[in-house]
Short mmCIF file of C-alpha atoms (C1' of nucleotides) in Angstrom, two decimals:
data_model
loop_
_atom_site.label_atom_id
_atom_site.label_comp_id
_atom_site.label_asym_id
_atom_site.label_seq_id
_atom_site.Cartn_x
_atom_site.Cartn_y
_atom_site.Cartn_z
CA MET A 695 37.77 -15.71 2.58
CA LYS A 696 35.62 -14.39 -0.20
CA LEU A 697 32.78 -11.94 0.07
CA LEU A 698 30.07 -11.00 -2.42
CA LEU A 699 28.40 -7.48 -2.18
CA VAL A 700 25.15 -7.02 -3.68
CA GLU A 701 24.00 -3.35 -3.54
CA ASP A 702 22.76 -1.01 -6.22
CA ASP A 703 23.39 2.38 -4.52
CA PRO A 704 27.11 3.32 -5.12
CA LEU A 705 27.08 5.36 -1.96
CA HIS A 706 25.98 2.75 0.23
CA LEU A 707 28.45 0.28 -1.62
CA SER A 708 31.37 2.25 -0.90
CA TYR A 709 30.52 2.69 2.74
CA LEU A 710 29.99 -1.20 2.85
CA ARG A 711 33.46 -1.68 1.23
CA GLU A 712 34.88 0.60 4.00
CA GLN A 713 33.41 -1.14 6.85
CA ILE A 714 34.23 -4.50 5.66
CA GLY A 715 37.82 -3.56 5.17
CA GLY A 716 37.87 -2.37 8.87
CA ALA A 717 35.95 -5.20 10.36
CA LEU A 718 37.01 -8.27 8.31
CA PRO A 719 40.75 -8.00 7.58
CA GLU A 720 40.69 -11.84 6.99
CA CYS A 721 38.61 -11.07 3.89
CA ASP A 722 40.91 -11.12 0.96
CA GLU A 723 38.59 -11.21 -2.15
CA VAL A 724 35.57 -8.92 -2.76
CA PHE A 725 33.16 -9.31 -5.69
CA GLU A 726 30.32 -6.86 -6.34
CA ALA A 727 26.96 -6.99 -8.04
CA ALA A 728 24.23 -4.38 -8.41
CA ASN A 729 21.17 -6.56 -8.83
CA GLY A 730 19.78 -9.88 -8.07
CA GLN A 731 20.56 -11.61 -11.30
CA ASP A 732 24.22 -10.77 -11.35
CA ALA A 733 24.31 -11.96 -7.70
CA GLU A 734 23.00 -15.28 -8.50
CA ALA A 735 25.57 -15.52 -11.38
CA LEU A 736 28.51 -14.53 -9.17
CA ALA A 737 27.38 -16.75 -6.36
CA ARG A 738 27.45 -19.70 -8.68
CA ARG A 739 30.92 -18.87 -10.01
CA HIS A 740 32.27 -18.51 -6.44
CA PRO A 741 30.88 -21.23 -4.29
CA GLY A 742 32.76 -20.30 -1.18
CA ALA A 743 31.70 -16.77 -1.00
CA ASP A 744 29.69 -15.18 1.91
CA ILE A 745 27.08 -12.60 0.80
CA VAL A 746 26.17 -9.12 2.09
CA MET A 747 23.03 -7.80 0.23
CA ASP A 748 20.48 -5.14 -0.03
CA LEU A 749 16.91 -6.20 -0.17
CA GLN A 750 15.09 -3.77 -2.49
CA MET A 751 16.94 -3.47 -5.74
CA ALA A 752 15.72 -2.75 -9.42
CA GLY A 753 14.95 -5.89 -11.17
CA ARG A 754 15.38 -9.09 -9.11
CA THR A 755 14.84 -8.51 -5.35
CA GLY A 756 17.36 -9.54 -2.70
CA ILE A 757 14.86 -11.99 -1.46
CA GLU A 758 14.45 -13.65 -4.67
CA ALA A 759 18.19 -13.90 -5.28
CA ALA A 760 18.59 -15.11 -1.66
CA ARG A 761 16.08 -17.93 -2.38
CA THR A 762 17.69 -19.24 -5.51
CA ILE A 763 21.09 -18.97 -3.93
CA TRP A 764 19.99 -20.87 -0.83
CA ARG A 765 18.34 -23.52 -3.03
CA GLU A 766 21.53 -24.25 -4.71
CA ARG A 767 23.80 -24.00 -1.82
CA PRO A 768 21.81 -24.01 1.59
CA THR A 769 24.87 -23.36 3.81
CA THR A 770 25.72 -19.85 2.23
CA ARG A 771 25.92 -17.17 4.88
CA ILE A 772 23.92 -14.08 3.91
CA LEU A 773 23.76 -10.83 5.63
CA PHE A 774 20.72 -8.75 4.70
CA TRP A 775 21.33 -5.09 4.93
CA SER A 776 18.20 -3.21 4.41
CA ASN A 777 16.57 0.30 5.02
CA TYR A 778 13.26 -1.23 6.34
CA SER A 779 12.00 -3.39 9.00
CA ASP A 780 8.70 -4.09 7.46
CA GLU A 781 6.98 -7.28 8.52
CA ALA A 782 6.65 -8.13 4.73
CA TYR A 783 10.29 -8.43 4.40
CA VAL A 784 10.90 -10.28 7.60
CA ARG A 785 8.24 -12.64 6.70
CA GLY A 786 9.56 -13.11 3.22
CA ILE A 787 13.01 -13.88 4.56
CA SER A 788 12.00 -16.15 7.29
CA ARG A 789 10.09 -18.26 4.78
CA ILE A 790 13.19 -19.13 2.97
CA VAL A 791 16.04 -19.66 5.57
CA PRO A 792 17.36 -23.08 5.17
CA MET A 793 17.70 -24.97 8.40
CA GLY A 794 20.81 -23.97 10.31
CA ALA A 795 22.04 -21.47 7.95
CA ALA A 796 23.84 -18.56 9.35
CA TYR A 797 22.35 -15.19 8.39
CA GLY A 798 21.68 -11.70 9.71
CA TYR A 799 19.46 -8.74 9.16
CA VAL A 800 20.83 -5.28 10.02
CA LEU A 801 19.20 -1.99 9.22
CA LYS A 802 21.22 0.62 7.28
CA SER A 803 20.38 3.11 10.00
CA ALA A 804 22.41 1.02 12.45
CA SER A 805 25.54 2.16 13.88
CA GLU A 806 28.91 1.26 12.53
CA GLU A 807 29.52 -0.83 15.57
CA ARG A 808 26.27 -2.83 14.98
CA LEU A 809 27.34 -3.59 11.44
CA ARG A 810 30.80 -4.64 12.36
CA LEU A 811 29.52 -6.91 15.18
CA ALA A 812 27.20 -8.47 12.69
CA LEU A 813 29.79 -8.94 9.95
CA ARG A 814 32.09 -10.71 12.38
CA GLY A 815 29.36 -12.78 14.10
CA ILE A 816 27.91 -14.11 10.94
CA PHE A 817 30.88 -14.79 8.74
CA LEU A 818 33.55 -15.66 11.35
CA GLN A 819 31.39 -17.21 14.32
CA ASN A 820 28.53 -18.69 12.12
CA GLN A 821 26.01 -16.80 14.41
CA CYS A 822 22.62 -15.47 13.46
CA VAL A 823 22.62 -11.64 14.12
CA ILE A 824 19.34 -9.89 13.89
CA ASP A 825 18.72 -6.19 14.77
CA ASN A 826 16.47 -5.57 17.68
CA GLU A 827 13.97 -3.61 15.68
CA VAL A 828 13.63 -6.55 13.34
CA ARG A 829 13.62 -9.32 16.18
CA GLY A 830 10.33 -7.96 17.36
CA LEU A 831 8.59 -8.67 14.04
CA GLN A 832 10.40 -12.03 13.67
CA GLN A 833 8.65 -13.47 16.82
CA ARG A 834 5.24 -12.07 15.95
CA SER A 835 5.63 -13.48 12.54
CA LEU A 836 6.03 -17.01 13.40
CA GLY A 837 4.34 -17.26 16.73
CA GLN A 838 0.73 -16.42 16.90
CA ALA A 839 0.31 -13.53 19.35
CA GLY A 840 -1.28 -10.92 16.96
CA GLY A 841 0.50 -12.67 14.04
CA PHE A 842 -0.84 -14.30 11.25
CA THR A 843 -1.05 -17.89 9.93
CA GLU A 844 0.53 -18.59 6.57
CA SER A 845 -3.01 -19.25 5.21
CA GLU A 846 -4.37 -15.95 6.75
CA TYR A 847 -1.60 -14.12 5.22
CA GLU A 848 -2.30 -15.67 1.88
CA VAL A 849 -5.90 -14.63 1.99
CA LEU A 850 -4.88 -11.12 3.22
CA LEU A 851 -2.76 -10.85 0.11
CA ASP A 852 -5.57 -12.03 -2.05
CA ILE A 853 -7.93 -9.39 -0.96
CA ALA A 854 -5.33 -6.85 -1.12
CA LEU A 855 -4.84 -7.76 -4.80
CA GLY A 856 -8.62 -7.25 -5.26
CA LEU A 857 -9.73 -10.79 -5.55
CA THR A 858 -13.44 -11.68 -5.04
CA ASP A 859 -14.37 -14.04 -2.23
CA ARG A 860 -15.34 -16.70 -4.85
CA ALA A 861 -11.95 -16.27 -6.64
CA ILE A 862 -10.04 -16.83 -3.40
CA ALA A 863 -12.13 -19.84 -2.67
CA GLU A 864 -11.30 -21.39 -6.02
CA ARG A 865 -7.65 -20.37 -5.89
CA ARG A 866 -6.90 -21.53 -2.39
CA GLY A 867 -9.13 -24.60 -2.55
CA LEU A 868 -11.69 -23.52 0.13
CA SER A 869 -15.30 -23.32 0.25
CA LEU A 870 -16.86 -19.84 -0.02
CA ARG A 871 -17.91 -19.78 3.56
CA SER A 872 -14.41 -20.78 4.78
CA VAL A 873 -13.00 -17.90 2.92
CA GLN A 874 -15.29 -15.55 4.71
CA ASN A 875 -14.40 -17.21 7.95
CA ARG A 876 -10.78 -16.54 7.28
CA LEU A 877 -11.77 -12.77 6.46
CA HIS A 878 -13.51 -12.61 9.88
CA GLN A 879 -10.22 -13.74 11.64
CA ILE A 880 -8.33 -11.41 9.79
CA TYR A 881 -10.66 -8.46 10.56
CA ASP A 882 -10.36 -9.56 14.17
CA LYS A 883 -6.73 -9.59 14.47
CA LEU A 884 -6.38 -6.22 12.59
CA GLU A 885 -9.15 -4.72 14.90
CA VAL A 886 -11.34 -3.51 12.21
CA SER A 887 -14.35 -5.26 13.51
CA ARG A 888 -16.89 -2.54 13.88
CA PRO A 889 -16.32 -0.89 17.20
CA GLU A 890 -19.29 1.37 16.06
CA ALA A 891 -21.77 1.44 18.95
CA GLY A 892 -25.52 1.29 18.65
CA GLY A 893 -27.63 1.35 15.52
CA GLU A 894 -25.10 3.73 13.73
CA GLU A 895 -24.47 3.29 10.11
CA PRO A 896 -21.08 1.53 9.48
CA VAL A 897 -18.56 4.03 8.16
CA LEU A 898 -16.08 1.49 7.17
CA ASN A 899 -15.78 -1.32 4.35
CA LEU A 900 -14.11 -3.98 6.24
CA ARG A 901 -12.39 -5.59 3.34
CA ALA A 902 -10.79 -2.37 2.16
CA ARG A 903 -10.21 -1.28 5.56
CA ALA A 904 -8.17 -4.38 6.47
CA VAL A 905 -5.91 -3.71 3.57
CA SER A 906 -5.42 -0.20 4.88
CA VAL A 907 -4.39 -1.05 8.28
CA ALA A 908 -2.27 -3.99 7.03
CA ILE A 909 -0.37 -1.45 5.06
CA LEU A 910 -0.13 1.06 7.98
CA ARG A 911 1.06 -1.72 10.15
CA LYS A 912 3.48 -2.68 7.67
CA LEU A 913 2.23 -6.29 7.33
CA LEU A 914 2.05 -5.49 3.54
CA ASN A 915 4.21 -3.22 1.49
CA HIS A 916 4.85 -2.31 -2.16
CA GLY A 917 7.33 -5.10 -2.77
CA ALA A 918 5.12 -7.91 -1.19
CA LEU A 919 2.22 -6.73 -3.31
CA GLU A 920 4.34 -6.86 -6.44
CA ARG A 921 5.47 -10.49 -5.81
CA ALA A 922 1.83 -11.40 -5.05
CA GLU A 923 0.65 -9.85 -8.22
CA ALA A 924 3.11 -11.87 -10.28
CA GLU A 925 2.00 -14.95 -8.62
CA LEU A 926 -1.69 -14.00 -9.35
CA ARG A 927 -0.91 -13.40 -13.11
CA GLY A 928 0.47 -16.89 -13.33
CA TRP A 929 -2.46 -18.39 -11.60
CA MET A 930 -4.84 -16.47 -13.88
CA ALA A 931 -3.02 -17.60 -17.00
CA GLY A 932 -3.18 -21.28 -15.99
CA ARG A 933 -6.78 -20.85 -15.04
CA ALA A 934 -7.65 -19.50 -18.35
CA ARG A 935 -6.46 -22.74 -20.09
CA HIS A 936 -9.24 -24.47 -18.07
CA MET B 1198 25.00 32.40 1.82
CA LYS B 1199 23.35 30.13 4.35
CA LEU B 1200 22.24 26.60 3.85
CA LEU B 1201 20.13 24.28 6.06
CA LEU B 1202 20.61 20.68 5.49
CA VAL B 1203 17.72 18.47 6.69
CA GLU B 1204 18.61 14.61 6.60
CA ASP B 1205 18.36 11.91 9.18
CA ASP B 1206 20.73 9.48 7.59
CA PRO B 1207 24.36 10.43 8.85
CA LEU B 1208 25.77 8.63 5.74
CA HIS B 1209 23.81 10.63 3.30
CA LEU B 1210 24.28 13.84 5.43
CA SER B 1211 28.12 13.71 5.10
CA TYR B 1212 27.83 12.93 1.35
CA LEU B 1213 25.70 15.97 1.10
CA ARG B 1214 28.17 18.12 2.99
CA GLU B 1215 31.01 17.00 0.62
CA GLN B 1216 28.98 17.71 -2.49
CA ILE B 1217 28.06 21.22 -1.22
CA GLY B 1218 31.54 22.03 -0.33
CA GLY B 1219 32.62 21.28 -3.84
CA ALA B 1220 29.55 22.76 -5.74
CA LEU B 1221 28.92 25.80 -3.74
CA PRO B 1222 31.98 27.46 -2.51
CA GLU B 1223 30.01 30.74 -1.95
CA CYS B 1224 28.12 28.84 0.88
CA ASP B 1225 29.79 29.97 4.09
CA GLU B 1226 27.39 28.86 6.81
CA VAL B 1227 25.66 25.37 7.11
CA PHE B 1228 23.03 24.36 9.69
CA GLU B 1229 21.82 20.85 10.03
CA ALA B 1230 18.67 19.19 11.25
CA ALA B 1231 17.76 15.52 11.45
CA ASN B 1232 13.95 15.83 11.31
CA GLY B 1233 11.07 18.31 10.22
CA GLN B 1234 10.47 19.87 13.51
CA ASP B 1235 14.12 20.93 14.08
CA ALA B 1236 14.12 22.10 10.60
CA GLU B 1237 11.16 24.46 10.97
CA ALA B 1238 12.70 25.80 14.08
CA LEU B 1239 16.09 26.37 12.32
CA ALA B 1240 14.58 27.91 9.28
CA ARG B 1241 12.73 30.37 11.59
CA ARG B 1242 15.81 31.43 13.31
CA HIS B 1243 17.85 31.83 10.05
CA PRO B 1244 15.42 33.60 7.57
CA GLY B 1245 17.92 33.87 4.76
CA ALA B 1246 18.90 30.14 4.56
CA ASP B 1247 18.20 28.07 1.58
CA ILE B 1248 17.22 24.41 2.27
CA VAL B 1249 18.26 20.87 1.05
CA MET B 1250 16.20 18.20 2.55
CA ASP B 1251 15.14 14.57 2.59
CA LEU B 1252 11.62 13.65 2.22
CA GLN B 1253 10.91 10.71 4.38
CA MET B 1254 12.17 11.09 7.95
CA ALA B 1255 11.09 9.86 11.26
CA GLY B 1256 8.41 12.21 12.97
CA ARG B 1257 7.60 15.14 10.84
CA THR B 1258 7.98 14.53 7.08
CA GLY B 1259 9.98 16.60 4.64
CA ILE B 1260 6.66 17.60 3.00
CA GLU B 1261 5.06 18.74 6.10
CA ALA B 1262 8.06 20.82 7.17
CA ALA B 1263 8.24 22.30 3.64
CA ARG B 1264 4.59 23.38 3.96
CA THR B 1265 4.95 25.20 7.19
CA ILE B 1266 8.20 26.89 6.08
CA TRP B 1267 6.79 27.97 2.84
CA ARG B 1268 3.75 29.38 4.62
CA GLU B 1269 6.04 31.48 6.77
CA ARG B 1270 8.35 32.63 4.04
CA PRO B 1271 7.23 31.66 0.49
CA THR B 1272 10.42 32.71 -1.14
CA THR B 1273 12.51 30.07 0.58
CA ARG B 1274 14.33 27.92 -2.04
CA ILE B 1275 14.18 24.21 -1.20
CA LEU B 1276 15.92 21.23 -2.91
CA PHE B 1277 14.13 18.10 -2.07
CA TRP B 1278 16.61 15.15 -2.15
CA SER B 1279 14.74 11.86 -2.00
CA ASN B 1280 15.08 8.29 -2.64
CA TYR B 1281 11.68 7.83 -4.39
CA SER B 1282 10.02 9.15 -7.43
CA ASP B 1283 6.57 8.02 -6.40
CA GLU B 1284 3.71 10.11 -7.64
CA ALA B 1285 2.39 10.25 -4.09
CA TYR B 1286 5.37 12.36 -3.07
CA VAL B 1287 5.53 14.43 -6.26
CA ARG B 1288 1.73 15.25 -5.82
CA GLY B 1289 2.27 16.24 -2.28
CA ILE B 1290 4.95 18.65 -3.23
CA SER B 1291 3.28 20.20 -6.30
CA ARG B 1292 0.34 21.02 -3.99
CA ILE B 1293 2.33 23.14 -1.74
CA VAL B 1294 4.93 25.01 -3.85
CA PRO B 1295 4.19 28.76 -3.53
CA MET B 1296 3.75 30.80 -6.85
CA GLY B 1297 7.28 31.55 -8.21
CA ALA B 1298 9.18 29.80 -5.57
CA ALA B 1299 12.53 28.20 -6.75
CA TYR B 1300 12.73 24.57 -5.85
CA GLY B 1301 14.24 21.32 -7.06
CA TYR B 1302 13.64 17.52 -6.70
CA VAL B 1303 16.61 15.26 -7.45
CA LEU B 1304 16.81 11.49 -6.67
CA LYS B 1305 19.53 10.28 -4.32
CA SER B 1306 20.38 7.76 -6.99
CA ALA B 1307 21.38 10.69 -9.48
CA SER B 1308 25.05 11.29 -10.35
CA GLU B 1309 27.21 13.70 -8.50
CA GLU B 1310 27.06 15.96 -11.65
CA ARG B 1311 23.31 16.15 -11.47
CA LEU B 1312 23.21 17.14 -7.75
CA ARG B 1313 25.80 19.63 -8.30
CA LEU B 1314 23.92 21.21 -11.25
CA ALA B 1315 20.71 21.36 -9.35
CA LEU B 1316 22.55 23.02 -6.27
CA ARG B 1317 23.93 25.76 -8.32
CA GLY B 1318 20.86 26.15 -10.57
CA ILE B 1319 18.45 26.58 -7.71
CA PHE B 1320 20.47 28.52 -5.25
CA LEU B 1321 22.46 30.64 -7.49
CA GLN B 1322 20.24 31.03 -10.56
CA ASN B 1323 16.92 30.61 -9.00
CA GLN B 1324 15.83 27.93 -11.40
CA CYS B 1325 13.58 25.14 -10.89
CA VAL B 1326 15.48 21.78 -11.34
CA ILE B 1327 13.54 18.62 -11.50
CA ASP B 1328 15.01 15.25 -12.36
CA ASN B 1329 13.78 13.60 -15.48
CA GLU B 1330 12.33 10.50 -13.67
CA VAL B 1331 10.19 12.80 -11.68
CA ARG B 1332 9.34 15.27 -14.50
CA GLY B 1333 7.19 12.60 -16.12
CA LEU B 1334 5.10 12.24 -13.08
CA GLN B 1335 4.81 16.06 -12.53
CA GLN B 1336 2.97 16.49 -15.65
CA ARG B 1337 0.77 13.64 -15.50
CA SER B 1338 0.07 14.66 -12.11
CA LEU B 1339 -1.36 18.09 -13.02
CA GLY B 1340 -2.51 17.66 -16.60
CA GLN B 1341 -4.97 15.08 -17.20
CA ALA B 1342 -3.61 12.57 -19.45
CA GLY B 1343 -3.84 9.36 -17.37
CA GLY B 1344 -3.66 11.59 -14.29
CA PHE B 1345 -6.13 12.24 -11.38
CA THR B 1346 -8.13 15.29 -10.49
CA GLU B 1347 -7.56 16.42 -7.06
CA SER B 1348 -11.11 15.35 -6.12
CA GLU B 1349 -10.60 12.06 -7.70
CA TYR B 1350 -7.43 11.53 -5.71
CA GLU B 1351 -9.32 12.39 -2.55
CA VAL B 1352 -11.91 9.76 -3.19
CA LEU B 1353 -9.03 7.15 -4.08
CA LEU B 1354 -7.59 7.97 -0.73
CA ASP B 1355 -10.81 7.47 0.90
CA ILE B 1356 -11.49 4.00 -0.49
CA ALA B 1357 -7.98 3.13 0.42
CA LEU B 1358 -8.77 3.95 3.93
CA GLY B 1359 -11.57 1.75 3.84
CA LEU B 1360 -14.39 4.32 3.93
CA THR B 1361 -17.70 3.24 2.81
CA ASP B 1362 -19.52 4.99 -0.07
CA ARG B 1363 -21.86 6.75 2.16
CA ALA B 1364 -19.08 8.06 4.49
CA ILE B 1365 -17.20 9.34 1.57
CA ALA B 1366 -20.42 11.24 0.48
CA GLU B 1367 -20.68 12.74 3.82
CA ARG B 1368 -17.01 13.56 4.25
CA ARG B 1369 -16.70 15.22 0.74
CA GLY B 1370 -20.10 16.91 0.63
CA LEU B 1371 -21.39 14.85 -2.39
CA SER B 1372 -24.34 12.71 -3.15
CA LEU B 1373 -24.04 9.07 -2.76
CA ARG B 1374 -24.43 8.79 -6.67
CA SER B 1375 -21.65 11.27 -7.23
CA VAL B 1376 -19.24 9.21 -5.11
CA GLN B 1377 -20.08 6.36 -7.29
CA ASN B 1378 -19.49 8.12 -10.39
CA ARG B 1379 -16.10 9.15 -9.12
CA LEU B 1380 -15.41 5.55 -8.44
CA HIS B 1381 -16.22 4.64 -11.80
CA GLN B 1382 -13.83 7.32 -13.30
CA ILE B 1383 -11.11 5.98 -11.06
CA TYR B 1384 -11.81 2.35 -12.07
CA ASP B 1385 -11.57 3.60 -15.79
CA LYS B 1386 -8.37 5.44 -15.32
CA LEU B 1387 -6.78 2.60 -13.44
CA GLU B 1388 -8.17 0.09 -16.13
CA VAL B 1389 -9.71 -2.15 -13.62
CA SER B 1390 -13.02 -2.05 -15.42
CA ARG B 1391 -13.75 -5.82 -15.99
CA PRO B 1392 -11.96 -6.82 -19.13
CA GLU B 1393 -13.55 -10.19 -18.42
CA ALA B 1394 -15.16 -11.37 -21.53
CA GLY B 1395 -18.49 -13.09 -21.88
CA GLY B 1396 -20.80 -14.30 -19.12
CA GLU B 1397 -17.91 -15.31 -16.78
CA GLU B 1398 -17.94 -14.71 -13.10
CA PRO B 1399 -16.13 -11.61 -12.01
CA VAL B 1400 -12.81 -12.40 -10.43
CA LEU B 1401 -12.04 -8.89 -9.04
CA ASN B 1402 -13.59 -6.64 -6.43
CA LEU B 1403 -13.21 -3.27 -8.25
CA ARG B 1404 -12.94 -1.41 -4.96
CA ALA B 1405 -10.27 -3.43 -3.62
CA ARG B 1406 -8.64 -3.87 -6.95
CA ALA B 1407 -8.39 -0.07 -7.54
CA VAL B 1408 -6.45 0.29 -4.26
CA SER B 1409 -4.16 -2.46 -5.28
CA VAL B 1410 -3.05 -1.11 -8.80
CA ALA B 1411 -2.81 2.42 -7.27
CA ILE B 1412 -0.24 1.12 -4.98
CA LEU B 1413 1.40 -0.90 -7.62
CA ARG B 1414 1.62 2.19 -9.97
CA LYS B 1415 2.91 4.27 -6.95
CA LEU B 1416 0.04 6.59 -6.97
CA LEU B 1417 -0.35 5.57 -3.34
CA ASN B 1418 2.38 4.69 -0.86
CA HIS B 1419 2.74 4.22 2.79
CA GLY B 1420 3.46 7.81 3.73
CA ALA B 1421 0.49 9.16 1.85
CA LEU B 1422 -1.84 6.64 3.57
CA GLU B 1423 -0.48 7.67 6.89
CA ARG B 1424 -1.15 11.26 6.18
CA ALA B 1425 -4.53 10.39 5.10
CA GLU B 1426 -5.33 8.22 8.05
CA ALA B 1427 -4.32 11.18 10.43
CA GLU B 1428 -6.75 13.59 8.56
CA LEU B 1429 -9.33 10.95 8.65
CA ARG B 1430 -9.16 10.47 12.40
CA GLY B 1431 -9.50 14.32 12.64
CA TRP B 1432 -12.61 14.17 10.67
CA MET B 1433 -14.07 11.36 12.63
CA ALA B 1434 -13.42 13.10 15.90
CA GLY B 1435 -15.23 16.30 14.75
CA ARG B 1436 -17.99 14.14 13.36
CA ALA B 1437 -18.69 12.34 16.68
CA ARG B 1438 -19.41 15.61 18.36
CA HIS B 1439 -22.44 15.83 15.88
"C1'" DA C 547 -16.72 -45.55 22.39
"C1'" DC C 548 -18.13 -41.31 24.14
"C1'" DG C 549 -18.23 -36.35 24.88
"C1'" DG C 550 -15.77 -31.92 24.15
"C1'" DC C 551 -13.52 -28.55 20.97
"C1'" DG C 552 -12.28 -26.24 16.90
"C1'" DT C 553 -12.69 -25.93 12.02
"C1'" DT C 554 -15.31 -26.30 7.72
"C1'" DT C 555 -19.56 -26.01 5.22
"C1'" DG C 556 -24.41 -24.71 3.87
"C1'" DC C 557 -28.42 -21.64 4.25
"C1'" DG C 558 -30.62 -17.41 4.57
"C1'" DG C 559 -31.15 -12.38 5.03
"C1'" DG C 560 -29.84 -7.63 5.49
"C1'" DA C 561 -26.74 -4.10 3.86
"C1'" DT C 562 -23.58 -2.50 0.48
"C1'" DC C 563 -21.56 -2.06 -3.91
"C1'" DG C 564 -21.52 -1.61 -9.20
"C1'" DC C 565 -24.05 0.36 -12.76
"C1'" DG C 566 -27.49 1.52 -16.39
"C1'" DC C 567 -31.01 4.85 -17.23
"C1'" DA C 568 -33.03 9.29 -17.15
"C1'" DA C 569 -33.95 14.03 -15.29
"C1'" DG C 570 -32.02 18.44 -13.98
"C1'" DG C 571 -28.43 22.53 -13.56
"C1'" DG C 572 -24.43 25.08 -15.01
"C1'" DC C 573 -21.31 26.49 -18.65
"C1'" DT C 574 -19.91 27.52 -23.43
"C1'" DT C 575 -20.89 27.85 -28.28
"C1'" DT C 576 -23.71 29.09 -32.39
"C1'" DA D 1229 -32.54 31.65 -27.17
"C1'" DA D 1230 -31.37 27.41 -28.56
"C1'" DA D 1231 -28.23 23.69 -28.84
"C1'" DG D 1232 -24.59 21.13 -26.99
"C1'" DC D 1233 -21.65 19.19 -23.35
"C1'" DC D 1234 -20.32 17.86 -18.66
"C1'" DC D 1235 -21.24 16.93 -14.04
"C1'" DT D 1236 -24.62 15.99 -10.60
"C1'" DT D 1237 -28.50 13.43 -8.48
"C1'" DG D 1238 -32.17 10.09 -7.85
"C1'" DC D 1239 -34.34 5.37 -8.77
"C1'" DG D 1240 -33.86 0.64 -9.25
"C1'" DC D 1241 -31.98 -3.92 -10.13
"C1'" DG D 1242 -28.55 -7.66 -9.65
"C1'" DA D 1243 -24.47 -9.19 -7.48
"C1'" DT D 1244 -21.54 -9.28 -3.91
"C1'" DC D 1245 -20.27 -8.79 0.68
"C1'" DC D 1246 -20.89 -9.53 6.09
"C1'" DC D 1247 -22.60 -12.41 9.32
"C1'" DG D 1248 -25.60 -15.24 12.67
"C1'" DC D 1249 -27.27 -19.81 12.91
"C1'" DA D 1250 -26.87 -24.74 12.74
"C1'" DA D 1251 -25.06 -29.14 11.16
"C1'" DA D 1252 -21.04 -32.01 9.82
"C1'" DC D 1253 -16.24 -33.49 10.22
"C1'" DG D 1254 -11.70 -34.23 12.35
"C1'" DC D 1255 -8.83 -34.51 16.48
"C1'" DC D 1256 -7.73 -35.29 21.38
"C1'" DG D 1257 -7.96 -37.10 26.00
"C1'" DT D 1258 -10.45 -39.53 29.68
#
DNA sequence: ACGGCGTTTGCGGGATCGCGCAAGGGCTTT
DNA sequence: AAAGCCCTTGCGCGATCCCGCAAACGCCGT
């Protein structure tokens, strides 16, 4: 059994090695990478290897690496081992998991026991093991209760990037008015619709406020913004060429 | 010599203990806290203790704890040991350092050698030791080159929270026009002033765009927003009582 | 086919935002 | 004092945003 560890913090890496030595004695080969690029290359060279990987790393993100790895070999088992339980990460992952692939998501703050159980569950039993703190988000993220449609989430990203209504309409292929309707739904779900009673003057700019509470609720985070920004640049470039 | 370690991640804590044992043999008493509140209480009970502490912890932040500790005893030496070099954190700290206090800021990704040097420099030699990656921000944060005035930063936070121009004017005691001038300076410094040539339609909503690039450049982060949000709630409450 | 239900689209108006222009106050320089 | 600079404030205009209203389209079940 072969394992590929992807983690850029040497401290966490050594902890990981130790836990794996204890929990997975049937693992006899361990490869290591410190970023997404090396991870993809190593995964290509060792087609049988399972993967444990961190999410946020310098350069290529764990999510990006996972996407290309899964695209090339959808049965690869991956355990994501991350600091955060932001919805932005969970959403990013649940969008790229291939049907039936075994994977896991455990927080670095989890106990040793939890990590060991996840390692054995995923790599020996082919289970999916997801920490409780994450599981809550998982469901909201796909179901609807308080969660966001994919297209609503896209528009949310667009206003977070600072796009104008008209630009969003053009980019997403909607009419101007539809974009505004989307915005209204978003304002509703984020509960920024003016609760201000009576004839008072509004204190909040809904558009900006929506982005604010989205970040506070961890629907958006720095990484998600960066990815969206990159996509935006691509779109702008293609658009400039008429 | 007494030391107080404030760190909520047991893994990092044990690493810290180990490094301190090696680098500071003259340290004979070590206390530990896992959050800001406990840290403040312990610091009160042991007035001679120096402090090593993490920045982001559940509950009370390291920055908040540092502020109250320094308020009570401005000569306390504190080494901040953190994952991030976001400007938001650096700014938060440089606002609360008492005159002449010895303190330090080293990244968790730094080498063992760097950490040991910082420990000895701060606690034995009364120096200020700040990692290079952070130092860059430090200077921009206070000087002006590309950096932000305190009042500009406040307004930036306000629009990030979603406040309306009028609300900002009321809150900061400025005229509506002055707020707009501040915004213009902010747009300038963030380089969101429409580079769009010719009679094209604008693609960006400046207000929202400014927040976006502020986050991408790590001028703002989740923690800074949370603190600002808390202050905002306080202001709104006081305002409601006319 | 017919009547509901949700979504999409257009129109119009009121409020806000973005900003150029110009007048005033405070500060330093000559 | 006079001149210069920076910041503040007010006025006004155009563009955008926010939203209520109503018509058009697709979808579903009886």
